[in-house]
Coordinates of N, CA and C in Angstrom, one line a residue:
M1 N -27.8 39.3 25.1 CA -28.1 40.5 25.7 C -27.2 40.7 26.9
S2 N -26.8 41.9 27.1 CA -25.8 42.1 28.2 C -26.4 43.0 29.3
E3 N -26.6 42.3 30.5 CA -27.0 43.1 31.7 C -26.0 44.2 32.0
R4 N -24.8 43.9 31.7 CA -23.7 44.9 32.0 C -23.9 46.2 31.2
E5 N -24.3 46.0 30.0 CA -24.5 47.2 29.1 C -25.7 48.1 29.7
V6 N -26.7 47.4 30.1 CA -27.9 48.1 30.6 C -27.5 48.8 31.9
L7 N -26.8 48.1 32.8 CA -26.3 48.6 34.0 C -25.4 49.9 33.8
E8 N -24.5 49.8 32.9 CA -23.6 50.9 32.6 C -24.4 52.1 32.1
L9 N -25.4 51.9 31.3 CA -26.2 53.0 30.8 C -27.1 53.6 32.0
L10 N -27.6 52.7 32.8 CA -28.3 53.3 34.0 C -27.4 54.1 34.9
R11 N -26.2 53.6 35.1 CA -25.3 54.3 36.0 C -24.9 55.7 35.3
E12 N -24.8 55.7 34.0 CA -24.5 56.9 33.3 C -25.6 57.9 33.4
N13 N -26.8 57.4 33.3 CA -28.0 58.3 33.4 C -29.2 57.5 33.7
A14 N -29.6 57.5 34.9 CA -30.8 56.7 35.4 C -32.1 57.2 34.8
R15 N -32.0 58.3 34.1 CA -33.3 58.9 33.5 C -33.4 58.5 32.0
Y16 N -32.5 57.7 31.5 CA -32.7 57.2 30.2 C -34.0 56.3 30.2
S17 N -34.8 56.5 29.1 CA -36.0 55.7 29.0 C -35.6 54.3 28.5
T18 N -36.5 53.3 28.6 CA -36.2 52.0 28.1 C -36.0 52.1 26.6
A19 N -36.7 53.0 25.9 CA -36.6 53.1 24.5 C -35.1 53.6 24.2
D20 N -34.6 54.6 25.0 CA -33.3 55.1 24.8 C -32.3 53.9 24.9
I21 N -32.4 53.2 26.0 CA -31.5 52.1 26.3 C -31.6 51.0 25.2
A22 N -32.8 50.7 24.7 CA -32.9 49.8 23.6 C -32.2 50.2 22.3
R23 N -32.3 51.5 22.0 CA -31.6 52.0 20.8 C -30.1 51.9 21.0
M24 N -29.6 52.2 22.2 CA -28.1 52.2 22.4 C -27.5 50.8 22.5
T25 N -28.4 49.8 22.8 CA -27.9 48.5 23.0 C -28.3 47.5 21.9
D26 N -29.1 48.0 20.9 CA -29.7 47.2 19.9 C -30.5 46.0 20.4
L27 N -31.2 46.3 21.6 CA -32.1 45.3 22.1 C -33.5 45.8 21.9
E28 N -34.5 44.9 22.0 CA -35.9 45.3 22.0 C -36.2 46.0 23.3
E29 N -37.2 46.9 23.2 CA -37.5 47.7 24.4 C -38.1 46.7 25.5
R30 N -38.9 45.7 25.1 CA -39.4 44.8 26.1 C -38.3 44.0 26.8
E31 N -37.2 43.7 26.0 CA -36.0 43.0 26.6 C -35.4 43.9 27.7
V32 N -35.3 45.2 27.4 CA -34.7 46.2 28.3 C -35.5 46.3 29.6
E33 N -36.8 46.4 29.4 CA -37.8 46.4 30.5 C -37.6 45.2 31.4
A34 N -37.6 44.0 30.8 CA -37.5 42.8 31.5 C -36.1 42.7 32.3
T35 N -35.1 43.1 31.6 CA -33.8 43.1 32.2 C -33.7 44.0 33.5
I36 N -34.3 45.2 33.3 CA -34.3 46.2 34.4 C -35.2 45.6 35.6
E37 N -36.3 45.1 35.2 CA -37.2 44.5 36.3 C -36.5 43.4 37.0
E38 N -35.8 42.5 36.3 CA -35.0 41.4 36.9 C -33.9 42.0 37.8
L39 N -33.2 43.0 37.3 CA -32.1 43.6 38.1 C -32.6 44.2 39.4
E40 N -33.8 44.8 39.3 CA -34.4 45.4 40.5 C -35.0 44.4 41.4
A41 N -35.6 43.3 40.9 CA -36.2 42.2 41.7 C -35.1 41.5 42.5
T42 N -33.9 41.3 41.9 CA -32.8 40.6 42.6 C -31.9 41.5 43.4
D43 N -32.3 42.8 43.5 CA -31.5 43.7 44.3 C -30.2 44.0 43.7
V44 N -30.0 43.8 42.5 CA -28.7 44.2 41.8 C -28.8 45.8 41.7
V45 N -29.9 46.3 41.2 CA -30.2 47.7 41.2 C -30.9 48.0 42.5
R46 N -30.3 48.8 43.4 CA -30.8 49.0 44.7 C -31.6 50.3 44.8
G47 N -31.5 51.2 43.8 CA -32.2 52.5 43.9 C -31.6 53.4 42.8
Y48 N -32.2 54.5 42.7 CA -31.8 55.6 41.7 C -31.7 56.9 42.5
Q49 N -30.6 57.6 42.3 CA -30.3 58.8 43.1 C -29.8 59.9 42.2
A50 N -30.2 61.1 42.6 CA -29.6 62.3 41.9 C -28.2 62.6 42.4
V51 N -27.4 63.1 41.5 CA -26.0 63.5 42.0 C -26.2 65.0 42.2
V52 N -26.0 65.5 43.4 CA -26.2 66.9 43.8 C -24.9 67.6 43.9
D53 N -24.8 68.8 43.3 CA -23.6 69.7 43.5 C -24.0 70.6 44.7
W54 N -23.7 70.2 45.9 CA -24.1 71.0 47.1 C -23.5 72.4 47.1
D55 N -22.4 72.6 46.4 CA -21.8 73.9 46.3 C -22.7 75.0 45.6
K56 N -23.6 74.5 44.8 CA -24.5 75.4 44.1 C -25.7 75.8 44.9
L57 N -25.9 75.3 46.1 CA -27.0 75.6 46.9 C -26.6 76.5 48.1
E58 N -27.5 77.3 48.6 CA -27.2 78.2 49.7 C -27.1 77.4 51.0
D59 N -27.8 76.3 51.1 CA -27.8 75.5 52.4 C -26.9 74.3 52.2
E60 N -25.6 74.6 52.1 CA -24.7 73.5 51.9 C -24.7 72.4 53.0
R61 N -24.4 71.2 52.6 CA -24.2 70.2 53.6 C -22.7 70.0 53.9
V62 N -22.4 69.7 55.1 CA -21.1 69.4 55.5 C -20.8 67.9 55.4
R63 N -19.8 67.6 54.6 CA -19.5 66.2 54.4 C -18.1 65.9 54.9
A64 N -17.9 64.6 55.3 CA -16.6 64.2 55.9 C -16.4 62.8 55.5
E65 N -15.1 62.5 55.2 CA -14.6 61.1 55.1 C -14.0 60.7 56.4
V66 N -14.4 59.6 57.0 CA -13.9 59.2 58.3 C -13.2 57.9 58.2
E67 N -11.9 57.8 58.6 CA -11.2 56.6 58.7 C -11.5 55.9 60.0
L68 N -11.8 54.6 60.0 CA -12.1 53.9 61.2 C -11.1 52.7 61.4
N69 N -10.5 52.6 62.5 CA -9.8 51.4 62.8 C -10.6 50.6 63.9
V70 N -10.6 49.3 63.8 CA -11.3 48.5 64.7 C -10.5 47.3 65.2
T71 N -10.9 46.8 66.4 CA -10.3 45.6 66.9 C -11.4 44.6 67.0
L72 N -11.3 43.4 66.4 CA -12.3 42.4 66.5 C -12.1 41.5 67.6
D73 N -13.2 40.9 68.1 CA -13.1 39.8 69.1 C -13.8 38.6 68.6
R74 N -13.8 37.6 69.4 CA -14.4 36.3 68.9 C -15.9 36.4 68.5
E75 N -16.6 37.3 69.1 CA -18.0 37.4 68.8 C -18.4 38.4 67.8
T76 N -17.4 39.3 67.4 CA -17.8 40.4 66.6 C -17.0 40.4 65.3
S77 N -17.7 40.6 64.2 CA -17.0 40.5 62.8 C -17.1 41.9 62.2
Y78 N -16.4 42.1 61.1 CA -16.5 43.4 60.4 C -18.0 43.6 60.0
D79 N -18.7 42.6 59.6 CA -20.1 42.7 59.1 C -20.9 43.2 60.3
D80 N -20.6 42.7 61.5 CA -21.4 43.2 62.7 C -21.2 44.7 62.9
I81 N -20.0 45.1 62.8 CA -19.7 46.6 63.0 C -20.3 47.4 61.9
A82 N -20.2 46.9 60.7 CA -20.8 47.6 59.5 C -22.3 47.7 59.7
E83 N -22.9 46.7 60.1 CA -24.4 46.7 60.2 C -24.8 47.7 61.2
R84 N -24.1 47.8 62.3 CA -24.4 48.8 63.4 C -24.2 50.2 62.9
L85 N -23.1 50.5 62.2 CA -22.8 51.9 61.7 C -23.7 52.3 60.5
A86 N -24.0 51.3 59.7 CA -24.9 51.7 58.5 C -26.3 52.1 58.8
R87 N -26.7 51.8 60.0 CA -28.1 52.2 60.4 C -28.2 53.7 60.7
F88 N -27.1 54.4 60.9 CA -27.2 55.8 61.2 C -27.5 56.6 59.9
P89 N -28.5 57.5 59.9 CA -28.8 58.2 58.7 C -27.7 59.1 58.3
E90 N -26.9 59.5 59.2 CA -25.7 60.4 58.8 C -24.7 59.7 57.9
V91 N -24.7 58.4 58.0 CA -23.7 57.6 57.2 C -24.2 57.4 55.8
K92 N -23.5 58.0 54.9 CA -24.0 57.9 53.5 C -23.3 56.8 52.7
A93 N -22.1 56.4 53.1 CA -21.4 55.3 52.5 C -20.5 54.7 53.6
L94 N -20.3 53.4 53.5 CA -19.4 52.7 54.4 C -18.8 51.5 53.7
R95 N -17.5 51.5 53.7 CA -16.7 50.5 53.0 C -15.7 49.9 53.9
L96 N -15.5 48.5 53.8 CA -14.4 47.8 54.4 C -13.3 47.9 53.4
I97 N -12.1 48.4 53.7 CA -11.0 48.6 52.8 C -9.7 48.0 53.2
S98 N -8.8 47.9 52.3 CA -7.4 47.5 52.7 C -6.6 48.7 53.0
G99 N -5.5 48.5 53.6 CA -4.6 49.7 53.9 C -4.4 49.9 55.4
D100 N -4.2 51.2 55.7 CA -3.8 51.6 57.0 C -5.0 51.7 58.0
Y101 N -6.2 51.6 57.5 CA -7.4 51.6 58.4 C -8.4 50.6 57.8
D102 N -9.4 50.3 58.6 CA -10.3 49.2 58.3 C -11.6 49.7 57.5
F103 N -12.2 50.8 57.9 CA -13.4 51.2 57.2 C -13.2 52.6 56.7
D104 N -13.8 52.9 55.6 CA -13.9 54.3 55.1 C -15.4 54.6 55.2
M105 N -15.8 55.7 55.9 CA -17.1 56.1 56.1 C -17.4 57.5 55.6
E106 N -18.4 57.7 54.8 CA -18.8 59.0 54.4 C -20.0 59.5 55.2
V107 N -19.9 60.7 55.8 CA -20.9 61.2 56.7 C -21.3 62.6 56.2
E108 N -22.6 62.9 56.4 CA -23.1 64.2 56.1 C -23.9 64.8 57.3
G109 N -23.9 66.1 57.4 CA -24.6 66.8 58.4 C -24.8 68.2 58.0
D110 N -25.6 69.0 58.8 CA -25.9 70.4 58.5 C -24.7 71.3 59.0
S111 N -23.8 70.9 59.8 CA -22.7 71.7 60.3 C -21.6 70.9 60.7
I112 N -20.4 71.5 60.8 CA -19.2 70.8 61.3 C -19.5 70.3 62.7
R113 N -20.2 71.1 63.5 CA -20.5 70.7 64.9 C -21.4 69.4 64.9
E114 N -22.4 69.4 64.0 CA -23.2 68.2 64.0 C -22.5 66.9 63.6
V115 N -21.6 67.1 62.6 CA -20.8 65.9 62.1 C -19.8 65.5 63.2
S116 N -19.2 66.5 63.9 CA -18.2 66.2 64.9 C -18.9 65.5 66.1
Q117 N -20.1 66.0 66.5 CA -20.9 65.3 67.6 C -21.3 63.9 67.2
F118 N -21.7 63.7 66.0 CA -22.1 62.4 65.5 C -20.9 61.4 65.7
I119 N -19.7 61.8 65.2 CA -18.5 61.0 65.3 C -18.2 60.7 66.8
S120 N -18.2 61.8 67.6 CA -17.7 61.6 69.0 C -18.8 60.9 69.9
E121 N -20.1 61.1 69.6 CA -21.1 60.6 70.5 C -21.7 59.2 70.0
K122 N -21.6 59.0 68.7 CA -22.3 57.8 68.2 C -21.3 56.8 67.6
V123 N -20.2 57.2 67.0 CA -19.3 56.3 66.3 C -18.1 55.9 67.3
A124 N -17.4 56.9 67.8 CA -16.3 56.6 68.6 C -16.6 55.7 69.8
P125 N -17.8 55.8 70.5 CA -18.0 55.0 71.6 C -18.3 53.5 71.3
V126 N -18.4 53.1 70.0 CA -18.6 51.7 69.6 C -17.4 51.0 70.2
P127 N -17.6 50.0 71.0 CA -16.4 49.3 71.7 C -15.3 48.8 70.8
E128 N -15.6 48.3 69.6 CA -14.6 47.8 68.7 C -13.8 48.9 68.0
I129 N -14.3 50.1 67.9 CA -13.6 51.1 67.2 C -12.5 51.7 68.1
T130 N -11.3 51.6 67.6 CA -10.1 52.0 68.3 C -9.6 53.4 67.9
Q131 N -10.0 53.9 66.7 CA -9.5 55.1 66.3 C -10.4 55.7 65.2
T132 N -10.6 57.0 65.2 CA -11.3 57.7 64.1 C -10.4 58.8 63.6
V133 N -10.4 59.1 62.3 CA -9.7 60.2 61.8 C -10.7 60.8 60.8
T134 N -11.1 62.1 61.0 CA -12.1 62.7 60.2 C -11.5 63.7 59.3
H135 N -11.8 63.7 58.0 CA -11.4 64.6 57.0 C -12.6 65.3 56.4
Y136 N -12.7 66.6 56.6 CA -13.8 67.3 56.1 C -13.6 67.6 54.6
V137 N -14.7 67.4 53.8 CA -14.6 67.7 52.4 C -14.6 69.2 52.1
M138 N -13.6 69.7 51.5 CA -13.5 71.1 51.2 C -14.2 71.5 49.9
A139 N -14.0 70.6 48.9 CA -14.7 70.9 47.6 C -14.8 69.5 46.9
S140 N -15.8 69.4 46.1 CA -16.0 68.2 45.3 C -15.9 68.5 43.8
Y141 N -15.1 67.7 43.1 CA -14.9 68.0 41.7 C -15.6 66.9 40.8
K142 N -15.9 65.7 41.4 CA -16.5 64.7 40.7 C -17.2 63.8 41.7
E143 N -18.5 63.4 41.4 CA -19.3 62.5 42.3 C -20.0 61.5 41.4
N144 N -19.8 60.3 41.7 CA -20.5 59.2 41.0 C -20.2 59.2 39.5
G145 N -19.0 59.6 39.1 CA -18.6 59.7 37.7 C -19.1 60.9 37.0
I146 N -19.7 61.9 37.7 CA -20.1 63.1 37.1 C -19.3 64.3 37.6
E147 N -18.7 65.0 36.7 CA -17.9 66.2 37.0 C -18.8 67.3 37.5
L148 N -18.4 68.0 38.6 CA -19.2 69.0 39.2 C -18.5 70.4 38.9
G149 N -19.1 71.4 39.3 CA -18.5 72.8 39.1 C -19.2 73.5 38.0
D150 N -18.6 74.6 37.6 CA -19.2 75.4 36.6 C -18.7 75.1 35.2
G151 N -17.8 74.1 35.1 CA -17.3 73.8 33.8 C -16.2 74.6 33.3
E152 N -15.8 75.7 34.1 CA -14.7 76.5 33.7 C -13.4 75.8 34.1
G153 N -12.4 76.1 33.4 CA -11.1 75.5 33.6 C -10.4 76.2 34.8
D154 N -9.2 75.8 35.1 CA -8.4 76.3 36.1 C -8.2 77.8 35.9
D155 N -8.5 78.7 36.9 CA -8.4 80.1 36.7 C -7.1 80.7 37.2
R156 N -6.1 79.8 37.6 CA -4.8 80.3 38.0 C -4.0 80.7 36.7
L157 N -3.2 81.7 36.9 CA -2.4 82.1 35.8 C -1.3 81.1 35.6
S158 N -1.0 80.9 34.3 CA 0.1 80.0 34.0 C 1.4 80.7 34.3
F159 N 2.4 79.9 34.6 CA 3.8 80.5 34.9 C 4.8 79.7 34.2
S160 N 5.7 80.3 33.5 CA 6.8 79.6 32.9 C 8.1 80.4 33.2
P161 N 9.1 79.7 33.6 CA 10.4 80.3 34.0 C 11.1 81.0 32.8

């Protein structure tokens, strides 16, 4: 039995029933139920969420990707900084990454002003944070592996010389 198969199917569609997953994996339904229970009990599966196309709603959310650079000292680790930042409800995702900056943070708010104030009043003052660069999301085409939009193709006219 493959936990990975069950996980991939849950990631594809968390609304699959255990009977659906059993059919797709050639497992018994009780095996699928036991696997999911074990994955939940051991915190491998941390929750189930809907993928929302905010552009389809009138009350859009403002989203931003924020690059964070930090300077560590003897008492403070990346985990310490991440723990502090992850507590804010505005922070939807936080990752330690390689490259030109240290953390990639996804933030949501009701307005650009709200997101900007959050960054300037709550994030930037953290002593170890030396730089923030905020990129506002203009459009989303794919979230969590699911394509968004109306399904229509590119509406630009083709051009050939």
